[in-house]
C-alpha cells in the first residue's frame, strides 16, 4: 500500500521536508500514517521582475518587490516552477489530520517552514519538527517532541532577504549604467570581490627583494642511525651578533623594514662562505623544549570547506553538494553549522571508536569539549560528524567516490577530536665559528621529534601554503651537547627573492571572510560561486584571480559607495541582523535607517532601532539617486605606465595610448584570461606593437567597394565597406560580404586577392550526373563539400579553391563515414585522478577542450587554458561534474520518445484508457503552451521595462 493511502490509528500526518532525497530517507523511518513529501526548496520568494508582481502594485513596489513606504512589506509570490508542487501539497494536506514542518533548523529552514504555513493555510494542527541528523532514533524523537515556529528567526531571515533585495536592486542598476549591463552587486559578494581585488593590487604594487644567506652541513664525526643522525643542516643566523635578513624583514616595496639586520648580497655571501671554508665549528647551545599538540576541533561548515579544498581539491560549492547528499542519506549530521559542539551521544561514539581502533592508551581520561569560535554561532546545531550513536567506519558505509572521501575526512576528524594530545620534543642547536677574516658566524638548526603521536594516528590537518610543514612531520637532529666540535662538510650559498602575497584560494577566502565576520559561513559557498559565475573572478589552478572587470566594479563601489563595501560596516550589519534574530532589535526601524538614512523622522535614534550606535547605517536611497558625479570612463580606466591606460570596455579589456581620433593613438585588446598583475608596461607595449584595427586592402574591381581586414571577437576576417546610404535594416537590407581568414593567413600578410577569393565562397564545384549542385564551403568545423543535404569534410582549406569536380565526385562515391571519427590524441596528460584512480587527460572536443578520466567529462571554463591547467584544477573540475550528477533529459526529448513506448492494445478497455490518456496529454500540452506563451510575454514585458531587477543578489 502506498504511503499516501496509509492511515494510522489517530489520523494521518503530513511531513514536509525540502528535498526528495531527504523525504525518501525519512519515509523509511516513519511508520504507517505518515506521508512524507518535499517542497523542493523554497516555494515562495520575492518576485524576480516586475512581470511577476501582482497588477495592484505600481511604482517602486513593482520594481523592488518591497513596499518601502509601508514598513518594508515584502511582496511574496509562489515561484512559477513550484505551483504544481504547492497544488500537490494542498491536496495531501486536505487528506491529513496533522502537519509537520520538517525543514532544516536554521534561519533559512525556519523561513521555508513559515512560507509553507502561510501558503498552505492549514486548518489542522501544525508542528515544527527539528533534527540534526537523519537516523531512525533522531526522526522518531523529533516527531515525539515538536516545537512552535521560531518567529524571531523568521523575522531575521526575512529582514536579511529584504536587505539583500534593496542592496542588489538599487546598486546593480548603477553598475549597468556606468560599467556594463548584466552585472550584479550584493552585500557579501561585492565585499568578497573587493578582497580578491585588493590582494591583486598588493601583488601589482609589490617589488621583489633579493637576499642571500648560507647553509652549512656539519658532521659529528661518528656513525649515525635513524634516531641519531651523523650530521645536521643549519642556516646562517647572524654575523658578528647581527641577524641575517630573511624574507620577513622586507616590506612590499622591496626595502628592509629595519636597518638592525644584515642584508647579504651575492658577492658578500660568497666572500663569507669562502672565509668560513677552513674554519672550526662548535656547538654553542642546545635548547630543548617539550612539544605538545592538541587535536583539532570537529568540523563546522567553513573548516570543512577549507580542509576539503586542501586535502581533496574540492571547491566550496562542490564540498557542500557532496555534504548535502551525505546528510540527506543519513550519513552525517547537518552540514550548515557554526558550532564545534558534539552531543554526549556523539562523544561516547567517538570515544568507543578510539578504544576499538587505536587502544585505550589513545583515549583521554575525560571527554574533550570545544568552545565555539564563531560570533553568534547557532549552537543549537552540532558540529559536522558521522550520524548515529555508533559511527560507521568509511569501509562500512558502502559509499564510493567523492562521498566516500568526504565522509572519511569527517569521520577521521571527529574521532581524532576525542584522542590524546601528540607529545614530543623540539630542539634548537646553535653552531658557531670564526671566519678567516675574523668575523663571527652563528648557524642554527631546529628539530622536532614526536614521542607519542596521539590524535595524529587518525588525522593531521592540511595547510593552505603548499610549502608549509604539517604537524606530524619530524626533523631529527644528532644528539650533541654544548662545546662539541663539528666539522663543516659543506658551506653553500643560497639566493632568495621575496614573493608577492599569495592569491586567495577558495579555502583561504572562506577563512578570511569568517575571520572578518563578514556574512554567514553557510552562505560562503554560494557567494564564491556567484563571483565566479559573474566573471568577477576566475581560477588559475586553485588561485582566485580577479578579472579586469572586477577592478572597474570595485573602483566604482569604493569611490561612490564606500560604506557598502567597507569590511567593518558589513560585519556590523551582520551583528545587527543577529540581534534582530535574538529579539534585541526591531527589523522595521533598522531597515528604515539603512534605506532612508538617519534623517528619516520615523526611523528614530540608533538606540531605538536597537543598533547600538549611529555610525554605520543610513541612506542607501540617497546614494543611488545622484549618479551625475560618476564618470563611467574614469571608473573603468587604470594607468599602466608610460602613458598607457588599461580600460574596461563593453566587449572586454584593452590598452590605449593617446586620445581616440588623435594622431598617434594606439589601442589593443588585452586577453581576458590574463591576470591583472601580469599586465606590465613591457607587455602593454608588445600588445600595442601588434597589428590591430582595420587594414585597408584595396577596392573590389567589380563593385568598387573598399575591402578591409579586421581582428574581430572571433578571430581575423575580411569584409567590404558598403557605400553610404545602403539600407542596413528592413526587407531591402544589404549585408556586407564577410569571410574568416584561413588558419594559414594573418592580418599583416593577407592581400586583396586573398580577400576576394575568401569572399567568393561558397564556390560551385559543379553538378553530379543527376544535376545536383556541389559546393565547397568553409564552416565552423572546417572546410567541406555540400551536395543537397549530404556534407563531406575536406582535409585542408586550400581544397576549397582547387578541388575539381572529378575529385569531389570521387569523395561522394565513397560510403559516408558513420559514427565517430578516429579519436584525437590528448592535448595534455594531467596524472591519475584521486577519486576514480584513472588517468586524466585534456582533449579537444566539439565545444572546446575538456578534461576526462574516461568516465566523467568536464569542459574547461573560460578562465582555464590547456597550457596553464594544473592536475589539481583538472581533478576539481571532474569532482564538481560528479557532484552535479548526470544531466537531466529535456522534456522535449522525453516527449518524442514517449510514443515509441506504447504497447499495442490488447483489450478494448486498454484502448479506451490509452485514448483517455492521450486526450489528457493533449490538454496538458495545450495548457503548457499557453503557460509558455504567458511566460514569454512576461519576459518581454520584463525586458522592456526599466523596472526589471538584477538577476541575482546574495545573502
mmCIF file of C-alpha atoms in Angstrom, residues 71-297:
data_model
loop_
_atom_site.group_PDB
_atom_site.id
_atom_site.type_symbol
_atom_site.label_atom_id
_atom_site.label_comp_id
_atom_site.label_asym_id
_atom_site.label_seq_id
_atom_site.Cartn_x
_atom_site.Cartn_y
_atom_site.Cartn_z
ATOM 1 C CA UNK A 71 7.136 49.231 6.780
ATOM 2 C CA UNK A 72 9.074 47.410 4.047
ATOM 3 C CA UNK A 73 6.324 44.918 3.425
ATOM 4 C CA UNK A 74 7.664 42.236 1.062
ATOM 5 C CA UNK A 75 5.595 41.108 -1.932
ATOM 6 C CA UNK A 76 5.907 37.322 -1.965
ATOM 7 C CA UNK A 77 4.896 35.251 -4.965
ATOM 8 C CA UNK A 78 4.786 31.495 -5.422
ATOM 9 C CA UNK A 79 7.571 30.517 -7.810
ATOM 10 C CA UNK A 80 6.223 29.581 -11.242
ATOM 11 C CA UNK A 81 8.016 26.230 -11.183
ATOM 12 C CA UNK A 82 6.590 25.410 -7.724
ATOM 13 C CA UNK A 83 2.893 25.972 -8.390
ATOM 14 C CA UNK A 84 2.286 22.331 -9.283
ATOM 15 C CA UNK A 85 4.106 21.187 -6.133
ATOM 16 C CA UNK A 86 2.113 23.604 -3.981
ATOM 17 C CA UNK A 87 -1.077 22.228 -5.504
ATOM 18 C CA UNK A 88 0.071 18.702 -4.640
ATOM 19 C CA UNK A 89 0.914 19.699 -1.057
ATOM 20 C CA UNK A 90 -2.526 21.278 -0.626
ATOM 21 C CA UNK A 91 -4.191 18.096 -1.871
ATOM 22 C CA UNK A 92 -2.168 15.969 0.555
ATOM 23 C CA UNK A 93 -2.894 18.381 3.402
ATOM 24 C CA UNK A 94 -6.639 18.169 2.696
ATOM 25 C CA UNK A 95 -6.437 14.428 3.420
ATOM 26 C CA UNK A 96 -4.305 14.855 6.581
ATOM 27 C CA UNK A 97 -5.105 15.391 10.227
ATOM 28 C CA UNK A 98 -1.805 16.971 11.278
ATOM 29 C CA UNK A 99 1.020 18.871 9.557
ATOM 30 C CA UNK A 100 4.697 18.525 10.498
ATOM 31 C CA UNK A 101 7.067 21.118 9.013
ATOM 32 C CA UNK A 102 10.426 19.315 8.992
ATOM 33 C CA UNK A 103 12.665 21.784 7.173
ATOM 34 C CA UNK A 104 16.247 22.434 8.323
ATOM 35 C CA UNK A 105 16.680 24.046 11.714
ATOM 36 C CA UNK A 106 18.483 27.180 10.608
ATOM 37 C CA UNK A 107 17.195 30.623 9.632
ATOM 38 C CA UNK A 108 16.565 29.648 6.043
ATOM 39 C CA UNK A 109 14.834 26.400 7.037
ATOM 40 C CA UNK A 110 12.675 28.265 9.547
ATOM 41 C CA UNK A 111 11.704 30.746 6.823
ATOM 42 C CA UNK A 112 10.764 27.919 4.424
ATOM 43 C CA UNK A 113 8.551 26.400 7.131
ATOM 44 C CA UNK A 114 6.868 29.778 7.701
ATOM 45 C CA UNK A 115 6.253 30.268 3.966
ATOM 46 C CA UNK A 116 4.734 26.775 3.758
ATOM 47 C CA UNK A 117 2.370 27.581 6.600
ATOM 48 C CA UNK A 118 1.422 30.925 5.004
ATOM 49 C CA UNK A 119 0.749 29.410 1.569
ATOM 50 C CA UNK A 120 -0.920 26.138 2.606
ATOM 51 C CA UNK A 121 -3.104 27.812 5.283
ATOM 52 C CA UNK A 122 -3.601 24.566 7.237
ATOM 53 C CA UNK A 123 -6.788 24.074 9.243
ATOM 54 C CA UNK A 124 -5.235 21.164 11.161
ATOM 55 C CA UNK A 125 -2.675 21.290 13.996
ATOM 56 C CA UNK A 126 0.787 22.392 12.838
ATOM 57 C CA UNK A 127 4.050 21.227 14.444
ATOM 58 C CA UNK A 128 7.634 22.289 13.845
ATOM 59 C CA UNK A 129 9.737 19.121 13.662
ATOM 60 C CA UNK A 130 13.517 19.586 14.005
ATOM 61 C CA UNK A 131 16.527 17.263 13.945
ATOM 62 C CA UNK A 132 20.273 17.488 13.289
ATOM 63 C CA UNK A 133 20.742 14.072 11.750
ATOM 64 C CA UNK A 134 18.583 11.727 9.703
ATOM 65 C CA UNK A 135 18.603 8.499 11.691
ATOM 66 C CA UNK A 136 15.695 6.386 12.897
ATOM 67 C CA UNK A 137 16.050 7.462 16.512
ATOM 68 C CA UNK A 138 16.520 11.145 15.654
ATOM 69 C CA UNK A 139 13.486 11.268 13.373
ATOM 70 C CA UNK A 140 11.211 9.484 15.836
ATOM 71 C CA UNK A 141 12.422 11.735 18.652
ATOM 72 C CA UNK A 142 11.696 14.804 16.501
ATOM 73 C CA UNK A 143 8.127 13.620 15.842
ATOM 74 C CA UNK A 144 7.578 12.976 19.534
ATOM 75 C CA UNK A 145 8.995 16.384 20.601
ATOM 76 C CA UNK A 146 7.876 19.066 18.144
ATOM 77 C CA UNK A 147 8.062 22.799 18.887
ATOM 78 C CA UNK A 148 6.470 26.007 17.628
ATOM 79 C CA UNK A 149 7.803 28.087 14.752
ATOM 80 C CA UNK A 150 10.552 30.466 15.873
ATOM 81 C CA UNK A 151 9.196 33.816 14.656
ATOM 82 C CA UNK A 152 12.374 35.668 15.654
ATOM 83 C CA UNK A 153 14.406 33.514 13.311
ATOM 84 C CA UNK A 154 11.831 34.068 10.584
ATOM 85 C CA UNK A 155 11.942 37.853 11.132
ATOM 86 C CA UNK A 156 15.732 37.849 10.965
ATOM 87 C CA UNK A 157 15.771 35.830 7.755
ATOM 88 C CA UNK A 158 13.048 37.995 6.217
ATOM 89 C CA UNK A 159 14.984 41.152 7.148
ATOM 90 C CA UNK A 160 18.118 39.668 5.615
ATOM 91 C CA UNK A 161 16.228 38.854 2.400
ATOM 92 C CA UNK A 162 14.697 42.360 2.180
ATOM 93 C CA UNK A 163 18.064 43.973 2.904
ATOM 94 C CA UNK A 164 19.742 41.984 0.144
ATOM 95 C CA UNK A 165 16.920 42.811 -2.273
ATOM 96 C CA UNK A 166 17.281 46.549 -1.598
ATOM 97 C CA UNK A 167 21.074 46.386 -1.889
ATOM 98 C CA UNK A 168 21.055 44.342 -5.089
ATOM 99 C CA UNK A 169 18.151 46.054 -6.853
ATOM 100 C CA UNK A 170 19.372 49.568 -6.053
ATOM 101 C CA UNK A 171 23.125 49.202 -6.591
ATOM 102 C CA UNK A 172 23.169 46.769 -9.535
ATOM 103 C CA UNK A 173 21.469 49.225 -11.944
ATOM 104 C CA UNK A 174 24.262 51.716 -11.188
ATOM 105 C CA UNK A 175 26.754 49.118 -12.450
ATOM 106 C CA UNK A 176 24.599 48.598 -15.561
ATOM 107 C CA UNK A 177 24.671 52.325 -16.370
ATOM 108 C CA UNK A 178 28.302 53.028 -15.530
ATOM 109 C CA UNK A 179 30.191 49.784 -16.217
ATOM 110 C CA UNK A 180 28.305 47.090 -18.150
ATOM 111 C CA UNK A 181 24.857 45.542 -18.466
ATOM 112 C CA UNK A 182 24.134 42.307 -16.653
ATOM 113 C CA UNK A 183 26.341 42.952 -13.617
ATOM 114 C CA UNK A 184 25.196 42.472 -10.031
ATOM 115 C CA UNK A 185 26.085 43.819 -6.619
ATOM 116 C CA UNK A 186 25.468 42.091 -3.319
ATOM 117 C CA UNK A 187 26.009 42.765 0.352
ATOM 118 C CA UNK A 188 28.586 39.988 0.717
ATOM 119 C CA UNK A 189 29.540 39.174 -2.879
ATOM 120 C CA UNK A 190 30.788 42.738 -3.501
ATOM 121 C CA UNK A 191 32.911 42.685 -0.343
ATOM 122 C CA UNK A 192 34.312 39.253 -1.257
ATOM 123 C CA UNK A 193 35.193 40.588 -4.724
ATOM 124 C CA UNK A 194 36.879 43.598 -3.118
ATOM 125 C CA UNK A 195 39.058 41.300 -1.000
ATOM 126 C CA UNK A 196 40.265 39.451 -4.112
ATOM 127 C CA UNK A 197 40.869 42.732 -5.979
ATOM 128 C CA UNK A 198 42.784 44.245 -3.060
ATOM 129 C CA UNK A 199 45.062 41.224 -2.926
ATOM 130 C CA UNK A 200 45.781 41.642 -6.659
ATOM 131 C CA UNK A 201 46.512 45.346 -6.107
ATOM 132 C CA UNK A 202 49.046 44.325 -3.478
ATOM 133 C CA UNK A 203 50.643 41.968 -5.997
ATOM 134 C CA UNK A 204 50.764 44.708 -8.645
ATOM 135 C CA UNK A 205 52.386 47.172 -6.224
ATOM 136 C CA UNK A 206 54.786 44.528 -4.867
ATOM 137 C CA UNK A 207 58.504 44.908 -5.569
ATOM 138 C CA UNK A 208 60.656 41.852 -5.062
ATOM 139 C CA UNK A 209 63.859 41.992 -2.995
ATOM 140 C CA UNK A 210 66.858 39.704 -3.386
ATOM 141 C CA UNK A 211 68.721 38.396 -0.373
ATOM 142 C CA UNK A 212 71.350 35.732 0.247
ATOM 143 C CA UNK A 213 72.376 33.510 3.115
ATOM 144 C CA UNK A 214 74.493 30.452 3.847
ATOM 145 C CA UNK A 215 73.626 26.846 4.621
ATOM 146 C CA UNK A 216 76.122 24.617 6.385
ATOM 147 C CA UNK A 217 76.241 20.824 6.616
ATOM 148 C CA UNK A 218 78.005 19.872 9.868
ATOM 149 C CA UNK A 219 79.230 16.389 10.797
ATOM 150 C CA UNK A 220 79.582 14.967 14.306
ATOM 151 C CA UNK A 221 82.355 12.574 13.280
ATOM 152 C CA UNK A 222 80.550 9.457 14.456
ATOM 153 C CA UNK A 223 78.409 6.935 12.553
ATOM 154 C CA UNK A 224 74.699 7.724 12.677
ATOM 155 C CA UNK A 225 71.354 5.947 12.509
ATOM 156 C CA UNK A 226 67.670 6.914 12.214
ATOM 157 C CA UNK A 227 67.442 8.044 15.839
ATOM 158 C CA UNK A 228 70.844 9.775 15.919
ATOM 159 C CA UNK A 229 71.918 11.175 12.509
ATOM 160 C CA UNK A 230 75.624 11.734 11.845
ATOM 161 C CA UNK A 231 75.164 15.282 10.510
ATOM 162 C CA UNK A 232 72.788 18.237 10.515
ATOM 163 C CA UNK A 233 71.986 21.112 8.196
ATOM 164 C CA UNK A 234 71.942 24.604 9.712
ATOM 165 C CA UNK A 235 71.237 28.031 8.247
ATOM 166 C CA UNK A 236 73.323 31.163 8.922
ATOM 167 C CA UNK A 237 71.582 33.111 11.657
ATOM 168 C CA UNK A 238 73.891 36.029 12.475
ATOM 169 C CA UNK A 239 77.272 37.610 11.666
ATOM 170 C CA UNK A 240 79.087 39.434 14.489
ATOM 171 C CA UNK A 241 75.862 39.348 16.520
ATOM 172 C CA UNK A 242 73.794 40.964 13.763
ATOM 173 C CA UNK A 243 70.911 38.854 12.479
ATOM 174 C CA UNK A 244 71.000 37.990 8.779
ATOM 175 C CA UNK A 245 67.979 39.319 6.865
ATOM 176 C CA UNK A 246 65.301 36.867 5.753
ATOM 177 C CA UNK A 247 62.213 37.365 3.596
ATOM 178 C CA UNK A 248 60.082 38.544 6.518
ATOM 179 C CA UNK A 249 62.431 41.528 7.025
ATOM 180 C CA UNK A 250 61.457 43.163 3.721
ATOM 181 C CA UNK A 251 58.389 45.250 3.047
ATOM 182 C CA UNK A 252 56.187 45.026 -0.060
ATOM 183 C CA UNK A 253 58.247 47.845 -1.586
ATOM 184 C CA UNK A 254 61.353 45.618 -1.560
ATOM 185 C CA UNK A 255 63.090 47.614 1.186
ATOM 186 C CA UNK A 256 64.237 46.479 4.600
ATOM 187 C CA UNK A 257 61.843 47.270 7.409
ATOM 188 C CA UNK A 258 64.746 47.870 9.823
ATOM 189 C CA UNK A 259 68.449 48.662 9.479
ATOM 190 C CA UNK A 260 69.204 46.478 12.504
ATOM 191 C CA UNK A 261 69.525 43.365 10.310
ATOM 192 C CA UNK A 262 72.364 42.451 7.934
ATOM 193 C CA UNK A 263 71.382 42.289 4.246
ATOM 194 C CA UNK A 264 73.779 39.966 2.403
ATOM 195 C CA UNK A 265 74.059 40.286 -1.356
ATOM 196 C CA UNK A 266 75.568 37.571 -3.561
ATOM 197 C CA UNK A 267 79.136 38.945 -3.513
ATOM 198 C CA UNK A 268 79.235 39.287 0.298
ATOM 199 C CA UNK A 269 77.621 35.888 0.806
ATOM 200 C CA UNK A 270 80.178 34.159 -1.434
ATOM 201 C CA UNK A 271 83.053 36.004 0.249
ATOM 202 C CA UNK A 272 81.814 34.928 3.701
ATOM 203 C CA UNK A 273 81.427 31.308 2.561
ATOM 204 C CA UNK A 274 84.983 31.288 1.260
ATOM 205 C CA UNK A 275 86.245 32.785 4.536
ATOM 206 C CA UNK A 276 84.476 30.038 6.526
ATOM 207 C CA UNK A 277 85.714 27.164 4.360
ATOM 208 C CA UNK A 278 88.580 26.229 6.675
ATOM 209 C CA UNK A 279 87.057 27.364 9.973
ATOM 210 C CA UNK A 280 86.462 25.226 13.031
ATOM 211 C CA UNK A 281 82.942 24.986 14.443
ATOM 212 C CA UNK A 282 81.491 24.020 17.798
ATOM 213 C CA UNK A 283 78.068 23.691 19.392
ATOM 214 C CA UNK A 284 77.319 26.865 21.345
ATOM 215 C CA UNK A 285 73.942 25.931 22.789
ATOM 216 C CA UNK A 286 71.308 23.195 22.772
ATOM 217 C CA UNK A 287 67.808 24.261 23.786
ATOM 218 C CA UNK A 288 65.199 21.557 24.250
ATOM 219 C CA UNK A 289 61.519 22.203 24.933
ATOM 220 C CA UNK A 290 58.588 19.842 25.334
ATOM 221 C CA UNK A 291 56.293 19.696 22.296
ATOM 222 C CA UNK A 292 52.543 19.239 22.657
ATOM 223 C CA UNK A 293 49.818 19.462 20.035
ATOM 224 C CA UNK A 294 46.118 19.121 20.828
ATOM 225 C CA UNK A 295 43.517 17.717 18.405
ATOM 226 C CA UNK A 296 41.659 19.975 16.030
ATOM 227 C CA UNK A 297 38.023 20.774 16.774
#
